mmCIF file with all atom_site columns, C-alpha atoms in Angstrom:
data_model
loop_
_atom_site.group_PDB
_atom_site.id
_atom_site.type_symbol
_atom_site.label_atom_id
_atom_site.label_alt_id
_atom_site.label_comp_id
_atom_site.label_asym_id
_atom_site.label_entity_id
_atom_site.label_seq_id
_atom_site.pdbx_PDB_ins_code
_atom_site.Cartn_x
_atom_site.Cartn_y
_atom_site.Cartn_z
_atom_site.occupancy
_atom_site.B_iso_or_equiv
_atom_site.pdbx_formal_charge
_atom_site.auth_seq_id
_atom_site.auth_comp_id
_atom_site.auth_asym_id
_atom_site.auth_atom_id
_atom_site.pdbx_PDB_model_num
ATOM 1   C CA . UNK A 1 1   ? 0.000   0.000  0.000   1.00 50.00 ? 1   UNK A CA 1
ATOM 2   C CA . UNK A 1 2   ? 1.888   3.053  -1.263  1.00 50.00 ? 2   UNK A CA 1
ATOM 3   C CA . UNK A 1 3   ? 1.194   6.464  0.241   1.00 57.00 ? 3   UNK A CA 1
ATOM 4   C CA . UNK A 1 4   ? 2.628   9.695  -1.080  1.00 60.00 ? 4   UNK A CA 1
ATOM 5   C CA . UNK A 1 5   ? 2.276   12.873 0.940   1.00 64.00 ? 5   UNK A CA 1
ATOM 6   C CA . UNK A 1 6   ? 3.364   16.380 -0.017  1.00 63.00 ? 6   UNK A CA 1
ATOM 7   C CA . UNK A 1 7   ? 2.820   19.573 1.949   1.00 64.00 ? 7   UNK A CA 1
ATOM 8   C CA . UNK A 1 8   ? 2.877   23.097 0.514   1.00 65.00 ? 8   UNK A CA 1
ATOM 9   C CA . UNK A 1 9   ? 2.859   26.136 2.798   1.00 67.00 ? 9   UNK A CA 1
ATOM 10  C CA . UNK A 1 10  ? 2.311   29.786 1.917   1.00 66.00 ? 10  UNK A CA 1
ATOM 11  C CA . UNK A 1 11  ? 2.666   32.834 4.131   1.00 55.00 ? 11  UNK A CA 1
ATOM 12  C CA . UNK A 1 12  ? 5.038   34.707 6.439   1.00 40.00 ? 12  UNK A CA 1
ATOM 13  C CA . UNK A 1 13  ? 6.627   33.143 9.516   1.00 37.00 ? 13  UNK A CA 1
ATOM 14  C CA . UNK A 1 14  ? 9.656   33.735 11.707  1.00 30.00 ? 14  UNK A CA 1
ATOM 15  C CA . UNK A 1 15  ? 11.167  30.498 10.468  1.00 31.00 ? 15  UNK A CA 1
ATOM 16  C CA . UNK A 1 16  ? 10.573  31.044 6.718   1.00 33.00 ? 16  UNK A CA 1
ATOM 17  C CA . UNK A 1 17  ? 8.916   27.641 6.316   1.00 33.00 ? 17  UNK A CA 1
ATOM 18  C CA . UNK A 1 18  ? 6.076   28.954 4.207   1.00 32.00 ? 18  UNK A CA 1
ATOM 19  C CA . UNK A 1 19  ? 4.937   28.409 0.669   1.00 35.00 ? 19  UNK A CA 1
ATOM 20  C CA . UNK A 1 20  ? 2.740   29.249 -2.265  1.00 35.00 ? 20  UNK A CA 1
ATOM 21  C CA . UNK A 1 21  ? -0.222  31.521 -3.212  1.00 37.00 ? 21  UNK A CA 1
ATOM 22  C CA . UNK A 1 22  ? -3.101  31.540 -5.792  1.00 36.00 ? 22  UNK A CA 1
ATOM 23  C CA . UNK A 1 23  ? -4.541  33.318 -8.828  1.00 37.00 ? 23  UNK A CA 1
ATOM 24  C CA . UNK A 1 24  ? -7.420  35.323 -10.607 1.00 42.00 ? 24  UNK A CA 1
ATOM 25  C CA . UNK A 1 25  ? -10.532 35.018 -12.754 1.00 45.00 ? 25  UNK A CA 1
ATOM 26  C CA . UNK A 1 26  ? -11.820 31.454 -13.298 1.00 44.00 ? 26  UNK A CA 1
ATOM 27  C CA . UNK A 1 27  ? -12.923 29.220 -10.588 1.00 38.00 ? 27  UNK A CA 1
ATOM 28  C CA . UNK A 1 28  ? -14.397 26.309 -8.869  1.00 38.00 ? 28  UNK A CA 1
ATOM 29  C CA . UNK A 1 29  ? -15.883 26.014 -5.442  1.00 37.00 ? 29  UNK A CA 1
ATOM 30  C CA . UNK A 1 30  ? -16.724 23.191 -3.272  1.00 41.00 ? 30  UNK A CA 1
ATOM 31  C CA . UNK A 1 31  ? -20.233 22.404 -2.237  1.00 40.00 ? 31  UNK A CA 1
ATOM 32  C CA . UNK A 1 32  ? -19.202 18.822 -1.558  1.00 39.00 ? 32  UNK A CA 1
ATOM 33  C CA . UNK A 1 33  ? -16.083 19.793 0.379   1.00 39.00 ? 33  UNK A CA 1
ATOM 34  C CA . UNK A 1 34  ? -16.211 19.111 4.078   1.00 38.00 ? 34  UNK A CA 1
ATOM 35  C CA . UNK A 1 35  ? -14.565 21.791 6.168   1.00 44.00 ? 35  UNK A CA 1
ATOM 36  C CA . UNK A 1 36  ? -12.603 19.928 8.796   1.00 39.00 ? 36  UNK A CA 1
ATOM 37  C CA . UNK A 1 37  ? -9.329  20.552 10.633  1.00 42.00 ? 37  UNK A CA 1
ATOM 38  C CA . UNK A 1 38  ? -6.196  19.494 8.815   1.00 40.00 ? 38  UNK A CA 1
ATOM 39  C CA . UNK A 1 39  ? -4.918  16.078 9.838   1.00 40.00 ? 39  UNK A CA 1
ATOM 40  C CA . UNK A 1 40  ? -2.025  16.130 12.273  1.00 38.00 ? 40  UNK A CA 1
ATOM 41  C CA . UNK A 1 41  ? -0.984  12.509 11.829  1.00 36.00 ? 41  UNK A CA 1
ATOM 42  C CA . UNK A 1 42  ? 2.059   12.203 9.611   1.00 41.00 ? 42  UNK A CA 1
ATOM 43  C CA . UNK A 1 43  ? 1.837   9.634  6.800   1.00 35.00 ? 43  UNK A CA 1
ATOM 44  C CA . UNK A 1 44  ? 4.934   7.721  5.768   1.00 37.00 ? 44  UNK A CA 1
ATOM 45  C CA . UNK A 1 45  ? 6.052   5.744  2.752   1.00 34.00 ? 45  UNK A CA 1
ATOM 46  C CA . UNK A 1 46  ? 6.446   1.964  2.708   1.00 41.00 ? 46  UNK A CA 1
ATOM 47  C CA . UNK A 1 47  ? 10.013  2.209  4.003   1.00 41.00 ? 47  UNK A CA 1
ATOM 48  C CA . UNK A 1 48  ? 8.698   4.270  6.948   1.00 38.00 ? 48  UNK A CA 1
ATOM 49  C CA . UNK A 1 49  ? 10.574  7.403  5.928   1.00 41.00 ? 49  UNK A CA 1
ATOM 50  C CA . UNK A 1 50  ? 8.580   10.626 6.039   1.00 35.00 ? 50  UNK A CA 1
ATOM 51  C CA . UNK A 1 51  ? 8.386   12.170 2.532   1.00 34.00 ? 51  UNK A CA 1
ATOM 52  C CA . UNK A 1 52  ? 10.213  15.458 2.098   1.00 34.00 ? 52  UNK A CA 1
ATOM 53  C CA . UNK A 1 53  ? 8.437   18.296 0.231   1.00 35.00 ? 53  UNK A CA 1
ATOM 54  C CA . UNK A 1 54  ? 9.921   18.977 -3.175  1.00 33.00 ? 54  UNK A CA 1
ATOM 55  C CA . UNK A 1 55  ? 12.439  21.853 -3.445  1.00 32.00 ? 55  UNK A CA 1
ATOM 56  C CA . UNK A 1 56  ? 10.922  25.297 -3.935  1.00 27.00 ? 56  UNK A CA 1
ATOM 57  C CA . UNK A 1 57  ? 7.743   24.573 -1.978  1.00 35.00 ? 57  UNK A CA 1
ATOM 58  C CA . UNK A 1 58  ? 8.531   26.917 0.919   1.00 34.00 ? 58  UNK A CA 1
ATOM 59  C CA . UNK A 1 59  ? 8.300   30.707 0.667   1.00 49.00 ? 59  UNK A CA 1
ATOM 60  C CA . UNK A 1 60  ? 6.373   33.777 1.792   1.00 61.00 ? 60  UNK A CA 1
ATOM 61  C CA . UNK A 1 61  ? 3.315   35.338 0.155   1.00 76.00 ? 61  UNK A CA 1
ATOM 62  C CA . UNK A 1 62  ? 4.419   38.344 -1.812  1.00 82.00 ? 62  UNK A CA 1
ATOM 63  C CA . UNK A 1 63  ? 3.119   40.727 -4.449  1.00 89.00 ? 63  UNK A CA 1
ATOM 64  C CA . UNK A 1 64  ? 4.145   39.717 -7.989  1.00 88.00 ? 64  UNK A CA 1
ATOM 65  C CA . UNK A 1 65  ? 7.289   41.455 -9.134  1.00 81.00 ? 65  UNK A CA 1
ATOM 66  C CA . UNK A 1 66  ? 8.452   42.545 -5.689  1.00 74.00 ? 66  UNK A CA 1
ATOM 67  C CA . UNK A 1 67  ? 11.960  41.493 -4.631  1.00 65.00 ? 67  UNK A CA 1
ATOM 68  C CA . UNK A 1 68  ? 12.005  38.337 -2.546  1.00 61.00 ? 68  UNK A CA 1
ATOM 69  C CA . UNK A 1 69  ? 13.659  34.987 -2.066  1.00 56.00 ? 69  UNK A CA 1
ATOM 70  C CA . UNK A 1 70  ? 10.651  33.049 -3.401  1.00 59.00 ? 70  UNK A CA 1
ATOM 71  C CA . UNK A 1 71  ? 7.883   33.906 -5.842  1.00 69.00 ? 71  UNK A CA 1
ATOM 72  C CA . UNK A 1 72  ? 5.987   30.612 -5.517  1.00 79.00 ? 72  UNK A CA 1
ATOM 73  C CA . UNK A 1 73  ? 3.316   32.195 -3.284  1.00 84.00 ? 73  UNK A CA 1
ATOM 74  C CA . UNK A 1 74  ? 1.686   35.239 -4.857  1.00 92.00 ? 74  UNK A CA 1
ATOM 75  C CA . UNK A 1 75  ? -1.180  37.450 -3.725  1.00 93.00 ? 75  UNK A CA 1
ATOM 76  C CA . UNK A 1 76  ? -3.030  39.504 -6.314  1.00 96.00 ? 76  UNK A CA 1
ATOM 77  C CA . UNK A 1 77  ? -5.350  41.103 -3.723  1.00 96.00 ? 77  UNK A CA 1
ATOM 78  C CA . UNK A 1 78  ? -3.660  42.151 -0.478  1.00 95.00 ? 78  UNK A CA 1
ATOM 79  C CA . UNK A 1 79  ? -6.973  42.964 1.194   1.00 96.00 ? 79  UNK A CA 1
ATOM 80  C CA . UNK A 1 80  ? -8.430  39.484 0.735   1.00 96.00 ? 80  UNK A CA 1
ATOM 81  C CA . UNK A 1 81  ? -5.093  37.620 0.969   1.00 93.00 ? 81  UNK A CA 1
ATOM 82  C CA . UNK A 1 82  ? -2.663  39.818 2.915   1.00 91.00 ? 82  UNK A CA 1
ATOM 83  C CA . UNK A 1 83  ? 1.068   39.449 2.750   1.00 88.00 ? 83  UNK A CA 1
ATOM 84  C CA . UNK A 1 84  ? 1.690   37.556 5.982   1.00 80.00 ? 84  UNK A CA 1
ATOM 85  C CA . UNK A 1 85  ? -1.310  35.257 5.745   1.00 87.00 ? 85  UNK A CA 1
ATOM 86  C CA . UNK A 1 86  ? -0.553  31.533 5.712   1.00 83.00 ? 86  UNK A CA 1
ATOM 87  C CA . UNK A 1 87  ? -2.070  28.753 3.610   1.00 89.00 ? 87  UNK A CA 1
ATOM 88  C CA . UNK A 1 88  ? -1.002  25.127 3.990   1.00 88.00 ? 88  UNK A CA 1
ATOM 89  C CA . UNK A 1 89  ? -2.020  22.550 1.391   1.00 92.00 ? 89  UNK A CA 1
ATOM 90  C CA . UNK A 1 90  ? -1.446  18.882 2.173   1.00 93.00 ? 90  UNK A CA 1
ATOM 91  C CA . UNK A 1 91  ? -1.786  16.187 -0.519  1.00 94.00 ? 91  UNK A CA 1
ATOM 92  C CA . UNK A 1 92  ? -1.932  12.441 0.078   1.00 96.00 ? 92  UNK A CA 1
ATOM 93  C CA . UNK A 1 93  ? -2.311  9.758  -2.587  1.00 95.00 ? 93  UNK A CA 1
ATOM 94  C CA . UNK A 1 94  ? -3.066  6.177  -1.595  1.00 94.00 ? 94  UNK A CA 1
ATOM 95  C CA . UNK A 1 95  ? -4.642  3.205  -3.391  1.00 95.00 ? 95  UNK A CA 1
ATOM 96  C CA . UNK A 1 96  ? -5.880  5.306  -6.307  1.00 96.00 ? 96  UNK A CA 1
ATOM 97  C CA . UNK A 1 97  ? -7.483  7.983  -4.118  1.00 97.00 ? 97  UNK A CA 1
ATOM 98  C CA . UNK A 1 98  ? -6.285  11.527 -3.377  1.00 98.00 ? 98  UNK A CA 1
ATOM 99  C CA . UNK A 1 99  ? -7.000  13.610 -0.278  1.00 97.00 ? 99  UNK A CA 1
ATOM 100 C CA . UNK A 1 100 ? -6.251  17.335 -0.297  1.00 96.00 ? 100 UNK A CA 1
ATOM 101 C CA . UNK A 1 101 ? -6.426  19.335 2.927   1.00 95.00 ? 101 UNK A CA 1
ATOM 102 C CA . UNK A 1 102 ? -6.196  23.118 3.241   1.00 92.00 ? 102 UNK A CA 1
ATOM 103 C CA . UNK A 1 103 ? -5.512  25.117 6.392   1.00 91.00 ? 103 UNK A CA 1
ATOM 104 C CA . UNK A 1 104 ? -5.550  28.926 6.169   1.00 91.00 ? 104 UNK A CA 1
ATOM 105 C CA . UNK A 1 105 ? -4.763  31.620 8.740   1.00 90.00 ? 105 UNK A CA 1
ATOM 106 C CA . UNK A 1 106 ? -4.729  35.399 8.442   1.00 91.00 ? 106 UNK A CA 1
ATOM 107 C CA . UNK A 1 107 ? -6.944  35.776 5.357   1.00 94.00 ? 107 UNK A CA 1
ATOM 108 C CA . UNK A 1 108 ? -9.659  38.448 5.247   1.00 96.00 ? 108 UNK A CA 1
ATOM 109 C CA . UNK A 1 109 ? -12.160 37.614 8.021   1.00 98.00 ? 109 UNK A CA 1
ATOM 110 C CA . UNK A 1 110 ? -15.753 36.481 7.548   1.00 98.00 ? 110 UNK A CA 1
ATOM 111 C CA . UNK A 1 111 ? -15.628 36.004 3.799   1.00 98.00 ? 111 UNK A CA 1
ATOM 112 C CA . UNK A 1 112 ? -16.002 33.250 1.216   1.00 98.00 ? 112 UNK A CA 1
ATOM 113 C CA . UNK A 1 113 ? -13.203 31.895 -0.946  1.00 98.00 ? 113 UNK A CA 1
ATOM 114 C CA . UNK A 1 114 ? -13.362 29.411 -3.790  1.00 98.00 ? 114 UNK A CA 1
ATOM 115 C CA . UNK A 1 115 ? -10.271 27.210 -3.891  1.00 98.00 ? 115 UNK A CA 1
ATOM 116 C CA . UNK A 1 116 ? -9.235  24.891 -6.732  1.00 98.00 ? 116 UNK A CA 1
ATOM 117 C CA . UNK A 1 117 ? -6.262  23.043 -8.151  1.00 98.00 ? 117 UNK A CA 1
ATOM 118 C CA . UNK A 1 118 ? -5.116  24.525 -11.484 1.00 98.00 ? 118 UNK A CA 1
ATOM 119 C CA . UNK A 1 119 ? -2.987  23.135 -14.289 1.00 97.00 ? 119 UNK A CA 1
ATOM 120 C CA . UNK A 1 120 ? -0.218  25.746 -14.617 1.00 96.00 ? 120 UNK A CA 1
ATOM 121 C CA . UNK A 1 121 ? 2.213   27.332 -12.130 1.00 95.00 ? 121 UNK A CA 1
ATOM 122 C CA . UNK A 1 122 ? 1.526   30.762 -10.650 1.00 94.00 ? 122 UNK A CA 1
ATOM 123 C CA . UNK A 1 123 ? 2.718   33.795 -12.585 1.00 93.00 ? 123 UNK A CA 1
ATOM 124 C CA . UNK A 1 124 ? 2.785   37.573 -12.701 1.00 93.00 ? 124 UNK A CA 1
ATOM 125 C CA . UNK A 1 125 ? -0.797  37.593 -13.995 1.00 95.00 ? 125 UNK A CA 1
ATOM 126 C CA . UNK A 1 126 ? -3.647  35.773 -12.215 1.00 96.00 ? 126 UNK A CA 1
ATOM 127 C CA . UNK A 1 127 ? -4.586  34.000 -15.447 1.00 96.00 ? 127 UNK A CA 1
ATOM 128 C CA . UNK A 1 128 ? -1.128  32.391 -15.717 1.00 96.00 ? 128 UNK A CA 1
ATOM 129 C CA . UNK A 1 129 ? -2.261  29.435 -13.581 1.00 96.00 ? 129 UNK A CA 1
ATOM 130 C CA . UNK A 1 130 ? -4.460  28.131 -16.410 1.00 97.00 ? 130 UNK A CA 1
ATOM 131 C CA . UNK A 1 131 ? -7.760  26.256 -16.047 1.00 97.00 ? 131 UNK A CA 1
ATOM 132 C CA . UNK A 1 132 ? -8.830  23.874 -13.303 1.00 98.00 ? 132 UNK A CA 1
ATOM 133 C CA . UNK A 1 133 ? -7.280  20.439 -13.241 1.00 98.00 ? 133 UNK A CA 1
ATOM 134 C CA . UNK A 1 134 ? -9.845  17.829 -14.341 1.00 98.00 ? 134 UNK A CA 1
ATOM 135 C CA . UNK A 1 135 ? -9.545  14.061 -14.004 1.00 98.00 ? 135 UNK A CA 1
ATOM 136 C CA . UNK A 1 136 ? -11.780 13.570 -17.059 1.00 98.00 ? 136 UNK A CA 1
ATOM 137 C CA . UNK A 1 137 ? -11.150 16.449 -19.471 1.00 98.00 ? 137 UNK A CA 1
ATOM 138 C CA . UNK A 1 138 ? -14.133 18.325 -20.873 1.00 98.00 ? 138 UNK A CA 1
ATOM 139 C CA . UNK A 1 139 ? -13.771 17.853 -24.670 1.00 97.00 ? 139 UNK A CA 1
ATOM 140 C CA . UNK A 1 140 ? -15.685 21.084 -25.328 1.00 96.00 ? 140 UNK A CA 1
ATOM 141 C CA . UNK A 1 141 ? -13.365 23.269 -23.222 1.00 96.00 ? 141 UNK A CA 1
ATOM 142 C CA . UNK A 1 142 ? -10.749 25.545 -24.816 1.00 94.00 ? 142 UNK A CA 1
ATOM 143 C CA . UNK A 1 143 ? -8.065  27.870 -23.383 1.00 87.00 ? 143 UNK A CA 1
ATOM 144 C CA . UNK A 1 144 ? -10.385 30.799 -24.150 1.00 89.00 ? 144 UNK A CA 1
ATOM 145 C CA . UNK A 1 145 ? -13.510 29.063 -22.796 1.00 93.00 ? 145 UNK A CA 1
ATOM 146 C CA . UNK A 1 146 ? -12.736 26.803 -19.822 1.00 94.00 ? 146 UNK A CA 1
ATOM 147 C CA . UNK A 1 147 ? -15.131 24.053 -18.802 1.00 97.00 ? 147 UNK A CA 1
ATOM 148 C CA . UNK A 1 148 ? -18.464 25.191 -17.305 1.00 97.00 ? 148 UNK A CA 1
ATOM 149 C CA . UNK A 1 149 ? -20.328 21.917 -17.875 1.00 97.00 ? 149 UNK A CA 1
ATOM 150 C CA . UNK A 1 150 ? -21.427 20.382 -14.531 1.00 98.00 ? 150 UNK A CA 1
ATOM 151 C CA . UNK A 1 151 ? -20.679 16.946 -15.980 1.00 98.00 ? 151 UNK A CA 1
ATOM 152 C CA . UNK A 1 152 ? -16.985 17.895 -15.843 1.00 98.00 ? 152 UNK A CA 1
ATOM 153 C CA . UNK A 1 153 ? -16.802 21.020 -13.650 1.00 98.00 ? 153 UNK A CA 1
ATOM 154 C CA . UNK A 1 154 ? -17.794 19.401 -10.371 1.00 98.00 ? 154 UNK A CA 1
ATOM 155 C CA . UNK A 1 155 ? -16.079 18.496 -7.070  1.00 98.00 ? 155 UNK A CA 1
ATOM 156 C CA . UNK A 1 156 ? -15.759 14.817 -7.988  1.00 98.00 ? 156 UNK A CA 1
ATOM 157 C CA . UNK A 1 157 ? -13.856 15.520 -11.236 1.00 98.00 ? 157 UNK A CA 1
ATOM 158 C CA . UNK A 1 158 ? -11.896 18.556 -9.976  1.00 98.00 ? 158 UNK A CA 1
ATOM 159 C CA . UNK A 1 159 ? -10.424 19.577 -6.618  1.00 98.00 ? 159 UNK A CA 1
ATOM 160 C CA . UNK A 1 160 ? -12.701 22.076 -4.849  1.00 98.00 ? 160 UNK A CA 1
ATOM 161 C CA . UNK A 1 161 ? -11.758 23.355 -1.383  1.00 97.00 ? 161 UNK A CA 1
ATOM 162 C CA . UNK A 1 162 ? -14.141 26.271 -0.833  1.00 98.00 ? 162 UNK A CA 1
ATOM 163 C CA . UNK A 1 163 ? -13.941 27.884 2.597   1.00 98.00 ? 163 UNK A CA 1
ATOM 164 C CA . UNK A 1 164 ? -15.515 30.641 4.667   1.00 98.00 ? 164 UNK A CA 1
ATOM 165 C CA . UNK A 1 165 ? -13.108 32.299 7.084   1.00 98.00 ? 165 UNK A CA 1
ATOM 166 C CA . UNK A 1 166 ? -13.947 33.001 10.701  1.00 98.00 ? 166 UNK A CA 1
ATOM 167 C CA . UNK A 1 167 ? -13.601 36.400 12.356  1.00 97.00 ? 167 UNK A CA 1
ATOM 168 C CA . UNK A 1 168 ? -9.834  35.869 12.632  1.00 97.00 ? 168 UNK A CA 1
ATOM 169 C CA . UNK A 1 169 ? -9.424  34.961 8.948   1.00 95.00 ? 169 UNK A CA 1
ATOM 170 C CA . UNK A 1 170 ? -8.885  31.251 9.584   1.00 95.00 ? 170 UNK A CA 1
ATOM 171 C CA . UNK A 1 171 ? -10.431 28.333 7.681   1.00 96.00 ? 171 UNK A CA 1
ATOM 172 C CA . UNK A 1 172 ? -9.992  24.625 6.988   1.00 97.00 ? 172 UNK A CA 1
ATOM 173 C CA . UNK A 1 173 ? -11.267 22.315 4.246   1.00 97.00 ? 173 UNK A CA 1
ATOM 174 C CA . UNK A 1 174 ? -10.595 18.796 2.995   1.00 97.00 ? 174 UNK A CA 1
ATOM 175 C CA . UNK A 1 175 ? -11.770 16.723 0.043   1.00 98.00 ? 175 UNK A CA 1
ATOM 176 C CA . UNK A 1 176 ? -11.108 13.198 -1.214  1.00 98.00 ? 176 UNK A CA 1
ATOM 177 C CA . UNK A 1 177 ? -11.504 12.083 -4.836  1.00 98.00 ? 177 UNK A CA 1
ATOM 178 C CA . UNK A 1 178 ? -11.360 8.608  -6.360  1.00 98.00 ? 178 UNK A CA 1
ATOM 179 C CA . UNK A 1 179 ? -8.346  9.275  -8.590  1.00 98.00 ? 179 UNK A CA 1
ATOM 180 C CA . UNK A 1 180 ? -4.723  10.435 -8.552  1.00 98.00 ? 180 UNK A CA 1
ATOM 181 C CA . UNK A 1 181 ? -3.158  13.371 -10.377 1.00 98.00 ? 181 UNK A CA 1
ATOM 182 C CA . UNK A 1 182 ? -1.470  12.813 -13.721 1.00 97.00 ? 182 UNK A CA 1
ATOM 183 C CA . UNK A 1 183 ? 2.237   13.687 -13.603 1.00 96.00 ? 183 UNK A CA 1
ATOM 184 C CA . UNK A 1 184 ? 3.110   17.333 -14.295 1.00 95.00 ? 184 UNK A CA 1
ATOM 185 C CA . UNK A 1 185 ? -0.500  18.355 -15.021 1.00 97.00 ? 185 UNK A CA 1
ATOM 186 C CA . UNK A 1 186 ? -1.499  19.874 -11.649 1.00 97.00 ? 186 UNK A CA 1
ATOM 187 C CA . UNK A 1 187 ? 0.797   22.738 -10.663 1.00 96.00 ? 187 UNK A CA 1
ATOM 188 C CA . UNK A 1 188 ? -0.958  25.268 -8.442  1.00 96.00 ? 188 UNK A CA 1
ATOM 189 C CA . UNK A 1 189 ? -3.730  25.996 -5.944  1.00 95.00 ? 189 UNK A CA 1
ATOM 190 C CA . UNK A 1 190 ? -5.764  29.161 -6.550  1.00 96.00 ? 190 UNK A CA 1
ATOM 191 C CA . UNK A 1 191 ? -7.911  31.175 -4.137  1.00 96.00 ? 191 UNK A CA 1
ATOM 192 C CA . UNK A 1 192 ? -10.935 32.805 -5.785  1.00 98.00 ? 192 UNK A CA 1
ATOM 193 C CA . UNK A 1 193 ? -13.254 35.638 -4.768  1.00 98.00 ? 193 UNK A CA 1
ATOM 194 C CA . UNK A 1 194 ? -16.397 33.591 -4.033  1.00 98.00 ? 194 UNK A CA 1
ATOM 195 C CA . UNK A 1 195 ? -17.700 30.076 -3.544  1.00 98.00 ? 195 UNK A CA 1
ATOM 196 C CA . UNK A 1 196 ? -17.839 27.960 -6.679  1.00 98.00 ? 196 UNK A CA 1
ATOM 197 C CA . UNK A 1 197 ? -20.972 27.973 -8.796  1.00 98.00 ? 197 UNK A CA 1
ATOM 198 C CA . UNK A 1 198 ? -22.582 24.754 -10.011 1.00 97.00 ? 198 UNK A CA 1
ATOM 199 C CA . UNK A 1 199 ? -25.224 25.627 -12.633 1.00 97.00 ? 199 UNK A CA 1
ATOM 200 C CA . UNK A 1 200 ? -24.750 24.837 -16.353 1.00 96.00 ? 200 UNK A CA 1
ATOM 201 C CA . UNK A 1 201 ? -22.802 27.569 -18.134 1.00 96.00 ? 201 UNK A CA 1
ATOM 202 C CA . UNK A 1 202 ? -21.197 28.780 -14.903 1.00 97.00 ? 202 UNK A CA 1
ATOM 203 C CA . UNK A 1 203 ? -20.206 25.558 -13.142 1.00 98.00 ? 203 UNK A CA 1
ATOM 204 C CA . UNK A 1 204 ? -16.713 25.803 -11.689 1.00 98.00 ? 204 UNK A CA 1
ATOM 205 C CA . UNK A 1 205 ? -16.623 29.606 -11.818 1.00 98.00 ? 205 UNK A CA 1
ATOM 206 C CA . UNK A 1 206 ? -15.736 31.394 -8.586  1.00 98.00 ? 206 UNK A CA 1
ATOM 207 C CA . UNK A 1 207 ? -14.852 34.949 -9.531  1.00 97.00 ? 207 UNK A CA 1
ATOM 208 C CA . UNK A 1 208 ? -11.488 36.685 -9.611  1.00 98.00 ? 208 UNK A CA 1
ATOM 209 C CA . UNK A 1 209 ? -8.288  34.869 -8.735  1.00 98.00 ? 209 UNK A CA 1
ATOM 210 C CA . UNK A 1 210 ? -7.002  36.430 -5.529  1.00 97.00 ? 210 UNK A CA 1
ATOM 211 C CA . UNK A 1 211 ? -3.854  34.420 -4.810  1.00 95.00 ? 211 UNK A CA 1
ATOM 212 C CA . UNK A 1 212 ? -1.873  31.449 -6.095  1.00 94.00 ? 212 UNK A CA 1
ATOM 213 C CA . UNK A 1 213 ? 0.351   28.771 -4.550  1.00 93.00 ? 213 UNK A CA 1
ATOM 214 C CA . UNK A 1 214 ? 2.758   26.784 -6.701  1.00 92.00 ? 214 UNK A CA 1
ATOM 215 C CA . UNK A 1 215 ? 2.373   23.063 -6.058  1.00 91.00 ? 215 UNK A CA 1
ATOM 216 C CA . UNK A 1 216 ? 3.855   19.880 -7.515  1.00 86.00 ? 216 UNK A CA 1
ATOM 217 C CA . UNK A 1 217 ? 1.224   17.201 -6.962  1.00 89.00 ? 217 UNK A CA 1
#
């Protein structure tokens, strides 16, 4: 029974162990996502060694283009996702299933966020992170018109981690899907401006991309 676990962290901390932010206009939100605290039990590989996050997964949220040691965690809206806020994304794959857990602190309080896994790394522009990752690709989708068909844009075929922060700006969410990521096709986690919509023609949309975290699932 093989288990692979990777953790990505984004934000500011005294120990600089923080990583990745999210992006802009396209979205998906999670009606099926269960908001639960992030697991604290560490998962190990078959040889009982704890997996080490890939290089470049730790850094502080920063504004695109500003000098810094790491640009893998970017905020495009400092009001909603302040520099100094922290987002941790934990990914575990086991027996053909994938569990993604998100833990956020210091975001704007008492507001909704749509959160999805996207195909491309974060960039200077919110749109650089590309469309949502889909297990079964929508054949009608194009780069100019991403999938909005509920048959494909749904929380079973994509990763949706919608959250609502508390009055301190904290939130948790977790989702499990019955598949594993294809290699090199899921590269970021994006925070959007609202919870994900589900109706035909707008399914998967969640408003502007507010922040982006580079991830190597």
